[in-house]
Coordinates of C-alpha atoms in Angstrom, one line a residue:
Chain A
M1 CA -73.6 -6.9 -1.9
T2 CA -76.9 -8.2 -0.9
A3 CA -77.7 -10.3 -3.9
E4 CA -76.8 -14.0 -3.3
S5 CA -78.8 -16.0 -5.8
P6 CA -76.9 -16.9 -9.1
G7 CA -79.3 -14.9 -11.1
A8 CA -78.7 -11.7 -9.1
G9 CA -75.9 -10.6 -11.6
A10 CA -78.4 -10.3 -14.3
M11 CA -80.1 -7.6 -12.2
I12 CA -77.1 -5.3 -12.6
G13 CA -77.7 -2.9 -15.5
Q14 CA -75.4 -1.8 -18.4
D15 CA -74.7 1.5 -16.7
R16 CA -73.4 -0.2 -13.6
Y17 CA -71.1 -2.4 -15.7
R18 CA -69.8 0.7 -17.4
E19 CA -69.2 2.4 -14.0
I20 CA -67.2 -0.6 -12.8
F21 CA -65.3 -0.8 -16.1
D22 CA -64.3 2.9 -15.9
A23 CA -63.6 2.9 -12.1
A24 CA -61.2 -0.1 -12.2
P25 CA -57.6 1.0 -11.4
V26 CA -56.2 -1.1 -14.2
S27 CA -56.3 -0.6 -17.9
L28 CA -59.1 -2.7 -19.4
W29 CA -59.6 -3.2 -23.1
D30 CA -62.5 -4.9 -25.0
V31 CA -60.9 -6.2 -28.1
D32 CA -62.1 -8.2 -31.2
F33 CA -59.5 -10.7 -32.3
S34 CA -61.7 -12.3 -35.0
G35 CA -59.6 -10.9 -37.7
V36 CA -56.6 -12.7 -36.1
A37 CA -58.7 -15.9 -35.9
A38 CA -59.3 -15.6 -39.7
L39 CA -55.6 -15.3 -40.3
L40 CA -54.9 -18.4 -38.2
D41 CA -57.3 -20.2 -40.4
R42 CA -55.6 -19.0 -43.5
W43 CA -52.1 -20.1 -42.2
R44 CA -53.5 -23.5 -41.4
A45 CA -55.1 -23.7 -44.8
E46 CA -51.8 -22.8 -46.4
G47 CA -50.3 -25.7 -44.5
T48 CA -48.1 -23.6 -42.3
D49 CA -46.2 -26.1 -40.1
D50 CA -44.0 -24.0 -37.8
L51 CA -45.9 -20.7 -37.2
R52 CA -43.1 -19.1 -35.2
A53 CA -40.5 -19.7 -38.0
H54 CA -43.0 -18.5 -40.6
L55 CA -43.6 -15.2 -38.6
M56 CA -39.9 -14.7 -38.0
D57 CA -39.3 -14.9 -41.7
H58 CA -42.3 -12.7 -42.6
P59 CA -42.5 -9.7 -40.3
E60 CA -45.1 -8.2 -42.6
E61 CA -47.5 -11.0 -41.5
V62 CA -47.1 -9.8 -37.9
E63 CA -47.9 -6.3 -38.9
G64 CA -50.9 -7.5 -40.8
A65 CA -52.1 -9.4 -37.7
I66 CA -51.8 -6.2 -35.6
R67 CA -53.8 -4.3 -38.2
R68 CA -56.6 -6.9 -37.9
I69 CA -57.1 -6.4 -34.2
S70 CA -60.1 -4.2 -33.5
V71 CA -60.3 -2.4 -30.2
L72 CA -63.9 -2.0 -29.3
D73 CA -63.6 -0.1 -26.1
V74 CA -61.1 1.0 -23.4
N75 CA -61.8 2.2 -19.9
S76 CA -60.9 5.6 -18.4
F77 CA -57.8 4.3 -16.7
T78 CA -56.5 3.3 -20.1
L79 CA -57.0 6.8 -21.5
D80 CA -55.0 8.2 -18.6
L81 CA -52.2 5.6 -18.9
F82 CA -51.7 6.2 -22.6
E83 CA -52.2 10.0 -22.3
V84 CA -55.1 10.2 -24.8
D85 CA -58.1 12.4 -24.5
R86 CA -60.7 10.5 -26.5
N87 CA -61.5 6.9 -26.9
Q88 CA -61.3 7.1 -30.6
D89 CA -57.6 8.2 -30.6
L90 CA -56.6 4.9 -29.1
L91 CA -59.1 2.8 -31.1
H92 CA -57.4 3.9 -34.3
S93 CA -53.8 3.9 -33.3
L94 CA -53.0 0.6 -31.7
A95 CA -49.8 0.3 -33.7
G96 CA -48.8 3.7 -32.2
I97 CA -48.5 2.3 -28.7
L98 CA -46.5 -0.7 -29.7
L99 CA -42.7 -0.6 -29.7
P100 CA -40.4 -2.5 -32.1
D101 CA -39.5 -5.0 -29.3
T102 CA -43.2 -5.7 -28.7
A103 CA -43.1 -7.8 -32.0
S104 CA -41.5 -10.8 -30.3
I105 CA -44.2 -10.8 -27.6
F106 CA -46.9 -10.5 -30.3
I107 CA -45.4 -13.6 -32.0
D108 CA -45.5 -15.4 -28.7
M109 CA -49.2 -14.5 -28.4
L110 CA -50.0 -15.7 -31.9
V111 CA -48.2 -19.0 -31.2
T112 CA -50.2 -19.4 -28.0
L113 CA -53.5 -19.0 -29.9
W114 CA -52.2 -21.3 -32.7
N115 CA -51.6 -23.9 -30.0
G116 CA -55.2 -23.6 -28.8
L117 CA -54.6 -21.8 -25.6
R118 CA -56.9 -19.1 -24.5
R119 CA -54.8 -17.0 -22.1
F120 CA -51.6 -15.1 -22.6
G121 CA -49.7 -12.8 -20.3
G122 CA -46.4 -11.3 -19.5
E123 CA -44.5 -8.0 -19.2
T124 CA -43.6 -5.6 -21.9
R125 CA -42.9 -2.0 -22.7
L126 CA -45.3 0.2 -24.6
R127 CA -45.5 3.8 -25.3
T128 CA -48.1 6.5 -24.8
V129 CA -49.3 8.6 -27.7
S130 CA -47.0 11.3 -26.5
G131 CA -44.0 8.9 -26.8
R132 CA -43.3 8.2 -23.1
E133 CA -42.5 4.6 -22.4
V134 CA -44.5 2.7 -19.8
E135 CA -43.8 -0.8 -18.5
V136 CA -46.9 -3.0 -18.1
A137 CA -47.9 -6.4 -16.9
F138 CA -50.6 -7.7 -19.2
T139 CA -53.1 -10.5 -19.6
L140 CA -55.2 -11.4 -22.6
D141 CA -58.2 -13.5 -22.1
F142 CA -59.5 -14.8 -25.4
R143 CA -63.3 -15.2 -25.3
G144 CA -65.8 -16.1 -27.9
A145 CA -65.6 -18.7 -30.7
R146 CA -63.6 -16.3 -32.9
F147 CA -62.0 -14.5 -29.9
E148 CA -64.3 -11.6 -30.7
R149 CA -64.8 -10.8 -27.0
T150 CA -61.2 -10.7 -25.8
L151 CA -60.5 -8.9 -22.6
V152 CA -57.1 -7.3 -22.2
S153 CA -55.9 -5.9 -18.9
L154 CA -52.7 -3.9 -18.3
R155 CA -51.1 -2.9 -15.1
D156 CA -48.6 0.0 -15.0
I157 CA -45.5 -1.4 -13.4
T158 CA -43.1 1.4 -14.5
A159 CA -42.4 2.7 -10.9
Q160 CA -42.1 -0.8 -9.5
K161 CA -39.7 -1.8 -12.3
S162 CA -37.5 1.2 -11.9
A163 CA -37.3 0.6 -8.1
E164 CA -36.5 -3.0 -8.8
R165 CA -33.7 -1.9 -11.2
A166 CA -32.4 0.6 -8.8
G167 CA -32.4 -2.1 -6.1
I168 CA -30.5 -4.4 -8.5
R169 CA -28.0 -1.7 -9.3
L170 CA -27.5 -0.9 -5.7
A171 CA -27.1 -4.6 -4.8
A172 CA -24.6 -5.0 -7.7
L173 CA -22.8 -1.9 -6.5
I174 CA -22.6 -3.1 -2.9
D175 CA -21.6 -6.6 -4.0
S176 CA -18.8 -5.3 -6.3
S177 CA -17.5 -2.9 -3.7
E178 CA -14.1 -3.8 -2.3
D179 CA -15.1 -2.2 1.0
A180 CA -16.9 -4.4 3.5
I181 CA -20.5 -3.3 3.7
L182 CA -22.8 -4.7 6.3
T183 CA -25.9 -3.8 8.2
K184 CA -27.0 -4.6 11.7
D185 CA -30.1 -4.1 13.7
L186 CA -30.3 -2.2 17.0
D187 CA -29.5 -5.4 18.9
S188 CA -26.1 -5.5 17.0
I189 CA -27.2 -8.5 15.0
I190 CA -25.8 -8.6 11.4
T191 CA -28.6 -8.3 8.9
S192 CA -26.7 -8.1 5.6
W193 CA -23.2 -8.8 4.4
N194 CA -21.6 -8.1 1.1
R195 CA -18.8 -9.9 -0.7
G196 CA -16.3 -7.3 0.4
A197 CA -17.2 -8.2 4.0
T198 CA -16.5 -11.9 3.2
E199 CA -13.1 -10.9 1.7
L200 CA -12.2 -8.7 4.7
F201 CA -13.4 -10.8 7.6
G202 CA -13.4 -14.3 6.2
Y203 CA -17.0 -15.2 7.0
A204 CA -19.5 -16.2 4.2
A205 CA -22.8 -14.2 4.3
E206 CA -24.7 -17.2 5.7
E207 CA -22.1 -17.5 8.5
A208 CA -22.4 -13.9 9.4
I209 CA -26.0 -12.9 9.0
G210 CA -27.9 -13.5 12.2
K211 CA -24.8 -13.4 14.4
P212 CA -23.8 -10.5 16.7
V213 CA -21.5 -8.0 15.1
T214 CA -19.2 -8.3 18.2
M215 CA -17.8 -11.5 16.7
L216 CA -15.7 -9.2 14.5
M217 CA -14.2 -7.4 17.4
P218 CA -11.2 -8.5 19.3
A219 CA -12.0 -9.1 23.0
E220 CA -10.4 -5.9 24.1
R221 CA -12.4 -3.8 21.6
R222 CA -15.9 -5.2 22.5
D223 CA -16.6 -2.2 24.7
E224 CA -16.7 -0.1 21.5
E225 CA -20.0 -1.5 20.4
P226 CA -22.3 0.0 23.1
A227 CA -20.7 3.4 22.4
I228 CA -21.2 3.0 18.6
L229 CA -24.8 1.9 19.2
A230 CA -25.6 4.9 21.5
R231 CA -24.4 7.3 18.8
I232 CA -26.4 5.5 16.1
R233 CA -29.6 5.6 18.3
A234 CA -29.0 9.4 18.6
G235 CA -29.0 9.5 14.8
E236 CA -25.3 10.3 14.5
R237 CA -22.9 9.2 11.8
I238 CA -19.5 7.9 12.6
E239 CA -16.9 8.6 9.9
H240 CA -13.5 7.1 9.2
Y241 CA -13.1 5.7 12.7
E242 CA -9.8 3.8 12.8
T243 CA -10.0 0.7 14.8
V244 CA -9.0 -3.0 14.8
R245 CA -11.2 -6.0 13.9
Q246 CA -10.6 -9.7 13.9
H247 CA -10.6 -12.0 10.8
K248 CA -12.3 -15.4 11.1
D249 CA -8.8 -16.9 11.3
G250 CA -7.9 -14.7 14.3
T251 CA -5.6 -12.2 12.6
L252 CA -6.2 -8.6 13.5
I253 CA -7.0 -6.1 10.7
D254 CA -6.5 -2.4 10.9
I255 CA -9.7 -0.8 9.4
S256 CA -11.3 2.5 8.8
L257 CA -15.0 2.3 9.7
S258 CA -17.9 4.5 8.8
V259 CA -21.3 3.8 10.5
S260 CA -24.6 5.4 9.5
P261 CA -28.0 5.0 11.0
L262 CA -30.4 3.0 8.9
K263 CA -34.0 4.2 8.8
N264 CA -37.2 2.6 7.7
A265 CA -39.8 4.3 5.6
D266 CA -41.2 6.3 8.5
G267 CA -37.7 7.6 9.4
T268 CA -37.4 5.5 12.5
I269 CA -33.8 4.3 13.2
I270 CA -33.9 0.5 12.9
G271 CA -30.2 -0.3 12.7
A272 CA -26.9 0.8 11.1
S273 CA -24.9 0.3 8.0
K274 CA -21.2 -0.1 8.3
I275 CA -18.5 0.4 5.7
A276 CA -15.2 -1.0 6.7
R277 CA -12.0 -0.6 4.7
D278 CA -8.8 -2.5 5.2
I279 CA -6.1 0.0 6.0
T280 CA -3.4 -2.6 7.1
E281 CA -1.5 -1.8 3.9
Q282 CA -1.9 1.9 4.4
K283 CA -0.7 1.6 8.0
R284 CA 2.3 -0.5 7.0
A285 CA 3.2 2.1 4.3
Q286 CA 2.9 4.8 7.0
E287 CA 5.2 3.0 9.4
Q288 CA 7.6 2.3 6.5
E289 CA 7.7 6.0 5.8
H290 CA 8.4 6.9 9.5
L291 CA 11.1 4.3 9.5
L292 CA 12.6 5.7 6.4
I293 CA 12.5 9.2 7.7
R294 CA 14.2 8.1 10.9
E295 CA 16.8 6.2 9.0
M296 CA 17.4 9.2 6.8
N297 CA 17.7 11.5 9.8
H298 CA 20.1 9.0 11.3
R299 CA 22.3 8.9 8.2
I300 CA 22.4 12.6 7.9
K301 CA 23.5 13.0 11.5
N302 CA 26.1 10.4 10.9
L303 CA 27.3 12.2 7.9
F304 CA 27.7 15.4 9.9
A305 CA 29.7 13.5 12.5
L306 CA 31.8 11.9 9.8
A307 CA 32.4 15.2 8.0
S308 CA 33.4 16.8 11.2
S309 CA 35.9 14.0 11.9
I310 CA 37.3 14.2 8.4
I311 CA 38.0 17.9 8.8
S312 CA 39.6 17.7 12.2
L313 CA 41.7 14.6 11.3
S314 CA 42.7 16.2 8.0
A315 CA 44.1 19.1 10.0
R316 CA 46.7 16.7 11.5
D317 CA 48.9 16.4 8.4
A318 CA 48.0 19.6 6.6
E319 CA 50.7 22.2 6.8
T320 CA 48.5 25.1 5.6
P321 CA 44.8 26.0 5.6
Q322 CA 44.9 25.5 1.8
A323 CA 46.2 22.0 2.1
L324 CA 43.6 21.3 4.8
K325 CA 40.9 22.6 2.5
A326 CA 42.1 20.6 -0.5
R327 CA 42.4 17.3 1.4
A328 CA 39.2 17.6 3.3
T329 CA 37.3 18.5 0.1
E330 CA 38.7 15.6 -1.8
R331 CA 37.9 13.2 1.0
L332 CA 34.3 14.5 1.2
A333 CA 34.0 14.3 -2.6
A334 CA 35.1 10.7 -2.5
L335 CA 32.5 10.0 0.1
A336 CA 29.8 11.8 -1.9
R337 CA 30.6 9.6 -5.0
V338 CA 30.2 6.4 -3.0
H339 CA 27.1 7.8 -1.3
S340 CA 25.4 8.2 -4.6
L341 CA 26.0 4.5 -5.2
T342 CA 23.9 3.7 -2.2
L343 CA 21.0 5.9 -3.2
A344 CA 17.9 3.9 -4.0
P345 CA 16.7 4.3 -7.6
H346 CA 14.0 7.0 -7.8
G347 CA 10.6 5.7 -6.7
Q348 CA 12.0 2.5 -5.1
I349 CA 12.7 3.8 -1.7
D350 CA 12.2 1.2 1.1
A351 CA 12.9 1.1 4.8
A352 CA 16.5 0.0 4.2
A353 CA 17.0 3.4 2.6
A354 CA 20.4 2.4 1.4
M355 CA 21.1 0.2 -1.6
P356 CA 23.9 -2.2 -0.8
T357 CA 27.1 -1.4 -2.7
T358 CA 29.6 -3.9 -3.9
L359 CA 33.3 -3.6 -3.3
H360 CA 34.0 -3.4 -7.0
A361 CA 31.4 -0.7 -7.7
L362 CA 32.9 1.3 -4.8
I363 CA 36.5 0.9 -6.1
K364 CA 35.4 2.0 -9.6
A365 CA 33.5 5.0 -8.2
I366 CA 36.5 6.1 -6.1
L367 CA 39.0 5.7 -9.0
S368 CA 36.7 7.3 -11.6
P369 CA 38.5 10.7 -11.5
Y370 CA 41.8 8.9 -12.3
D371 CA 40.1 6.9 -15.1
E372 CA 39.5 9.8 -17.4
G373 CA 42.9 9.9 -19.2
S374 CA 43.3 8.4 -22.7
D375 CA 45.0 5.2 -21.6
A376 CA 43.9 5.2 -18.0
A377 CA 41.6 2.3 -18.5
Q378 CA 44.6 0.1 -19.3
R379 CA 46.5 1.4 -16.3
I380 CA 44.0 0.3 -13.7
A381 CA 42.9 -3.3 -13.6
L382 CA 40.3 -4.6 -11.2
S383 CA 39.5 -8.3 -10.8
G384 CA 38.5 -11.0 -8.4
D385 CA 35.6 -11.8 -6.0
D386 CA 33.1 -9.1 -5.5
L387 CA 30.8 -8.8 -2.5
Q388 CA 28.2 -6.5 -0.9
L389 CA 29.3 -4.1 1.7
S390 CA 27.4 -2.8 4.7
P391 CA 26.8 1.0 4.8
S392 CA 29.4 1.6 7.6
A393 CA 32.0 -0.6 5.8
T394 CA 31.2 1.3 2.6
T395 CA 32.4 4.6 4.2
S396 CA 35.6 3.0 5.6
F397 CA 36.5 1.3 2.3
A398 CA 35.7 4.5 0.4
L399 CA 38.1 6.6 2.4
L400 CA 40.8 3.9 2.5
V401 CA 40.7 3.4 -1.3
H402 CA 40.7 7.2 -1.7
E403 CA 43.9 7.4 0.4
F404 CA 45.6 4.7 -1.7
A405 CA 44.6 6.5 -4.9
T406 CA 45.7 10.0 -3.8
N407 CA 49.0 8.5 -2.6
A408 CA 49.4 6.8 -6.0
A409 CA 48.6 10.1 -7.8
K410 CA 51.1 12.0 -5.6
Y411 CA 54.0 9.6 -5.3
G412 CA 53.1 6.3 -7.0
A413 CA 52.0 4.7 -10.2
L414 CA 49.5 7.4 -11.1
S415 CA 52.1 10.2 -10.8
N416 CA 53.8 9.4 -14.1
E417 CA 52.6 8.3 -17.6
R418 CA 53.3 4.6 -17.5
G419 CA 52.5 3.4 -14.0
T420 CA 49.9 0.6 -13.5
I421 CA 47.7 -0.5 -10.6
T422 CA 46.4 -4.0 -10.3
I423 CA 43.7 -4.5 -7.8
E424 CA 42.7 -8.1 -6.9
S425 CA 40.1 -9.2 -4.3
K426 CA 39.9 -12.7 -3.0
Q427 CA 37.4 -14.2 -0.7
R428 CA 38.6 -17.2 1.4
G429 CA 35.9 -18.2 3.9
D430 CA 35.4 -15.3 6.3
R431 CA 38.5 -13.5 5.0
L432 CA 38.6 -10.9 2.2
I433 CA 42.1 -10.2 0.9
I434 CA 42.5 -7.1 -1.3
S435 CA 45.8 -6.6 -3.0
W436 CA 46.7 -3.1 -4.4
I437 CA 49.8 -3.5 -6.6
E438 CA 51.5 -0.5 -8.1
R439 CA 54.2 -1.0 -10.8
E440 CA 56.1 1.1 -13.3
G441 CA 55.8 4.3 -11.2
P442 CA 58.7 6.3 -9.8
A443 CA 60.9 4.5 -7.3
V444 CA 59.2 4.5 -3.9
A445 CA 60.3 4.6 -0.3
P446 CA 58.4 4.3 2.9
P447 CA 57.1 7.6 4.1
A448 CA 59.1 9.3 6.9
S449 CA 56.2 9.6 9.2
S450 CA 53.3 7.2 9.7
E451 CA 51.2 9.7 11.7
G452 CA 49.2 11.0 8.7
F453 CA 45.5 10.7 8.1
G454 CA 46.0 7.8 5.8
S455 CA 47.8 5.6 8.2
Y456 CA 45.5 6.5 11.0
L457 CA 42.5 5.7 8.9
A458 CA 44.0 2.4 7.8
K459 CA 44.7 1.4 11.4
A460 CA 41.3 2.4 12.6
T461 CA 39.5 0.7 9.6
V462 CA 41.2 -2.6 9.9
K463 CA 40.4 -2.6 13.7
T464 CA 36.7 -2.2 12.9
L465 CA 36.9 -4.8 10.1
N466 CA 38.9 -7.2 12.3
G467 CA 41.8 -7.3 9.9
Q468 CA 45.3 -6.2 9.2
I469 CA 47.1 -4.1 6.6
N470 CA 50.6 -4.5 5.2
H471 CA 52.6 -2.2 3.0
D472 CA 55.5 -3.6 1.0
W473 CA 57.7 -0.7 -0.1
D474 CA 59.4 -2.5 -3.0
P475 CA 61.3 0.1 -5.0
V476 CA 59.5 -1.1 -8.2
G477 CA 56.2 -0.1 -6.6
V478 CA 54.2 -0.4 -3.4
T479 CA 52.0 -3.4 -2.7
V480 CA 49.3 -3.0 -0.1
R481 CA 47.6 -6.1 1.3
L482 CA 44.4 -5.5 3.2
D483 CA 43.0 -8.6 4.9
V484 CA 39.6 -8.1 6.7
A485 CA 36.7 -10.2 8.0
V486 CA 33.9 -10.7 5.5
S487 CA 31.3 -10.7 8.3
R488 CA 32.4 -7.2 9.4
A489 CA 32.6 -5.9 5.8
Q490 CA 29.0 -7.0 5.2
G491 CA 27.8 -5.7 8.6
Chain B
M23 CA 44.6 12.6 43.9
K24 CA 45.7 12.4 40.3
S25 CA 44.6 15.0 37.8
P26 CA 41.5 13.8 36.0
F27 CA 43.3 14.5 32.7
S28 CA 45.5 11.5 33.1
A29 CA 42.4 9.2 33.6
L30 CA 42.0 6.2 31.2
V31 CA 39.1 6.6 28.8
L32 CA 37.5 3.8 26.7
V33 CA 36.0 5.1 23.4
V34 CA 33.5 2.7 21.8
E35 CA 32.5 3.8 18.3
D36 CA 32.0 1.7 15.2
E37 CA 32.8 4.4 12.7
P38 CA 36.6 4.4 12.4
L39 CA 37.0 8.1 11.6
V40 CA 34.7 9.3 14.3
R41 CA 36.5 7.0 16.7
L42 CA 39.9 8.3 15.6
D43 CA 38.7 11.9 15.9
A44 CA 37.5 11.2 19.5
I45 CA 40.8 9.5 20.4
D46 CA 42.7 12.5 18.9
M47 CA 40.6 15.0 20.9
L48 CA 41.1 13.1 24.2
T49 CA 44.9 12.4 23.8
G50 CA 45.3 16.1 22.8
A51 CA 43.6 17.0 26.1
G52 CA 45.9 14.7 28.1
F53 CA 43.8 11.7 28.6
R54 CA 45.0 8.1 28.1
V55 CA 42.7 6.3 25.6
V56 CA 41.9 2.8 24.7
D57 CA 39.3 2.1 22.0
A58 CA 36.8 -0.5 20.8
A59 CA 34.8 -0.8 17.6
N60 CA 31.7 -2.4 19.3
A61 CA 30.2 -3.3 22.6
D62 CA 31.5 -6.9 22.7
E63 CA 35.1 -5.6 22.3
A64 CA 34.4 -3.0 24.9
I65 CA 33.3 -5.6 27.4
A66 CA 36.3 -7.8 26.7
I67 CA 38.6 -4.8 27.4
L68 CA 36.7 -3.9 30.6
E69 CA 37.1 -7.4 31.8
Q70 CA 40.9 -7.2 31.4
R71 CA 41.6 -3.7 32.6
R72 CA 40.7 -2.4 36.0
D73 CA 41.9 1.2 35.5
I74 CA 39.2 2.5 33.1
R75 CA 37.5 5.5 34.7
V76 CA 35.3 6.7 31.8
V77 CA 33.5 5.0 28.9
V78 CA 32.4 7.1 25.9
T79 CA 30.1 5.1 23.7
D80 CA 28.0 5.6 20.6
I81 CA 24.5 4.3 20.6
Q82 CA 24.0 2.8 17.2
M83 CA 26.5 0.1 16.7
P84 CA 26.3 -3.3 15.1
G85 CA 26.9 -6.4 17.2
S86 CA 25.1 -8.1 20.1
M87 CA 24.3 -4.9 22.0
D88 CA 23.9 -1.2 21.2
G89 CA 25.4 1.7 23.2
L90 CA 22.4 2.0 25.6
K91 CA 22.6 -1.7 26.5
L92 CA 26.4 -1.4 26.9
A93 CA 25.9 1.6 29.3
A94 CA 23.4 -0.3 31.3
T95 CA 25.7 -3.4 31.5
I96 CA 28.6 -1.2 32.6
H97 CA 26.5 0.5 35.2
D98 CA 25.6 -2.9 36.7
R99 CA 29.0 -4.6 36.4
W100 CA 31.4 -1.7 37.0
P101 CA 29.3 1.0 38.9
P102 CA 32.2 3.4 39.5
I103 CA 32.9 4.0 35.7
A104 CA 31.5 7.3 34.4
L105 CA 29.5 7.0 31.2
I106 CA 29.2 9.4 28.3
V107 CA 26.6 8.2 25.7
T108 CA 26.7 9.9 22.3
S109 CA 24.4 9.8 19.3
G110 CA 23.3 11.7 16.3
Q111 CA 19.7 11.1 17.4
A112 CA 18.2 14.0 19.2
W113 CA 15.6 12.1 21.2
V114 CA 17.8 10.4 23.8
Q115 CA 16.4 11.2 27.2
Q116 CA 18.0 11.2 30.6
R117 CA 15.6 8.4 31.7
D118 CA 17.0 6.2 28.9
L119 CA 20.4 6.4 30.5
P120 CA 21.8 4.8 33.7
E121 CA 22.1 7.0 36.8
R122 CA 25.6 8.3 36.1
G123 CA 25.2 8.5 32.4
R124 CA 25.4 11.7 30.4
F125 CA 24.3 12.3 26.9
L126 CA 26.4 14.2 24.4
P127 CA 24.9 14.9 21.0
K128 CA 26.9 14.3 17.8
P129 CA 28.8 15.8 16.2
Y130 CA 30.7 17.0 19.3
S131 CA 33.8 19.2 19.5
G132 CA 36.9 18.4 21.5
P133 CA 36.1 20.9 24.3
R134 CA 32.6 19.6 24.6
L135 CA 33.8 16.1 25.0
V136 CA 36.4 17.0 27.5
E137 CA 33.9 19.1 29.5
A138 CA 31.5 16.2 29.6
I139 CA 34.1 13.9 30.9
Q140 CA 35.3 16.3 33.5
A141 CA 31.7 16.8 34.7
A142 CA 31.2 13.0 34.8
L143 CA 34.3 12.5 36.9

């Protein structure tokens, strides 16, 4: 530009203005708003007080105002933006490019003019003649006494808006993620930090951003960082790397880490994004599972040892293979009944593997085969203090009660129709006293030999439970008193 | 020298039936047997009796020490005593046992137990 004097502008011809108008990379409109000015006069003459309220109540007035706008000219950019071929198309179809939600902006514009202001701008959505929506930033510059030379300019911001929205969505996504998501530059300085990272590591975003990422590493893990950085510089991704990081309060957290190179628009690696997930709970569950499997293995092996002992000890007092089979099978069945008491309910398995059983539940389970008769419930009475038993005491008690019951069924109160058994348990400090009293059975006498399985088992059991056992062979019925240490019975 | 079959064996096992079975196997083979239901009882017996030649102990037992600790303690305090350590767990290694200790997996039969004791003596 060589012209410097104020009058130089006048030297530029109409054609040149037209050229500038058409070449401008914005949508420019030359619009006559005098029809709108006349409407404003009419509303004033009618004594309209609150124009906004009036227009809200009369949408047809807004439509009337739009019809009174006269588009005189638009530039080439405008034709491209609204996908029209000829100027005339747009000049006659202004209503066609407005969307229903443009009405509120139109009301704002009218109120602005009403209030005597000469400029109005904002952002809105419009549509092209083919129906595609475009987002625009617009300004209206009302010139002339009756606004007859109003200049409208529109900038297409569709791409910018959609990028902005994508950015907002991405930010919302990152912020709502339960995973910790952070970025760092190639000097390992933290450059962004989401809410998940605050949750996981305990630092607020403003405490973390600008600090070295090594502050999240326990001292013995700091040597991981150069290795991670080297791989990032080489453009590699690191996926589901299991490591340990340190919370602000010093606690160590098991995490699974994925690290990806972060590139700028040219594709140059400028840092890394890290996604960290807390796997402490997962690790704990895994350990729990291993513990459970080990415990199960252990119990199974123990059961084999126990079964093997039951068979070889049952052979002591069995005269025939059939008798051995019958006794060993009954004893194993008694153990199986009690074992099912200790099974955890489905889906509630924990490391303890076994549910504690109570003494009374155990006695009921063992006596259940004898409980099936019509009046059996009246024949066996169980009362007194109940307590939980340790798994090993459970086995001992089960076999012992089973021996009492089989003896009663063979020789005692359960061998006739009238016999009764009263079982009472009493806890006195560390002592548990269980009385097994049979009455109304056939007359009883002490057994000839005390070398059978039952008496062996009784002796061994009371030794383990630090107790004693007494049999009172009263002819009206046997009374067994078992006195054991509660601390041993509960493990 | 006396026959090894008259040697005194201490059986340490918390499960009464398994303990009984072991006692039965050993007395049947001619050994003399004393028994304990846990490590503390075993130590008390060892402190009183000087004639125990062999200790057969389970590993998993309630109380202040398990069978491996008991074996280590016996090895330190009564070095001449032969040790047989038994367990249902398959992963007990020789290096987990004291020098003269032997591992016998559970369940074991009478002949296997007797064999192990003879080898240890």
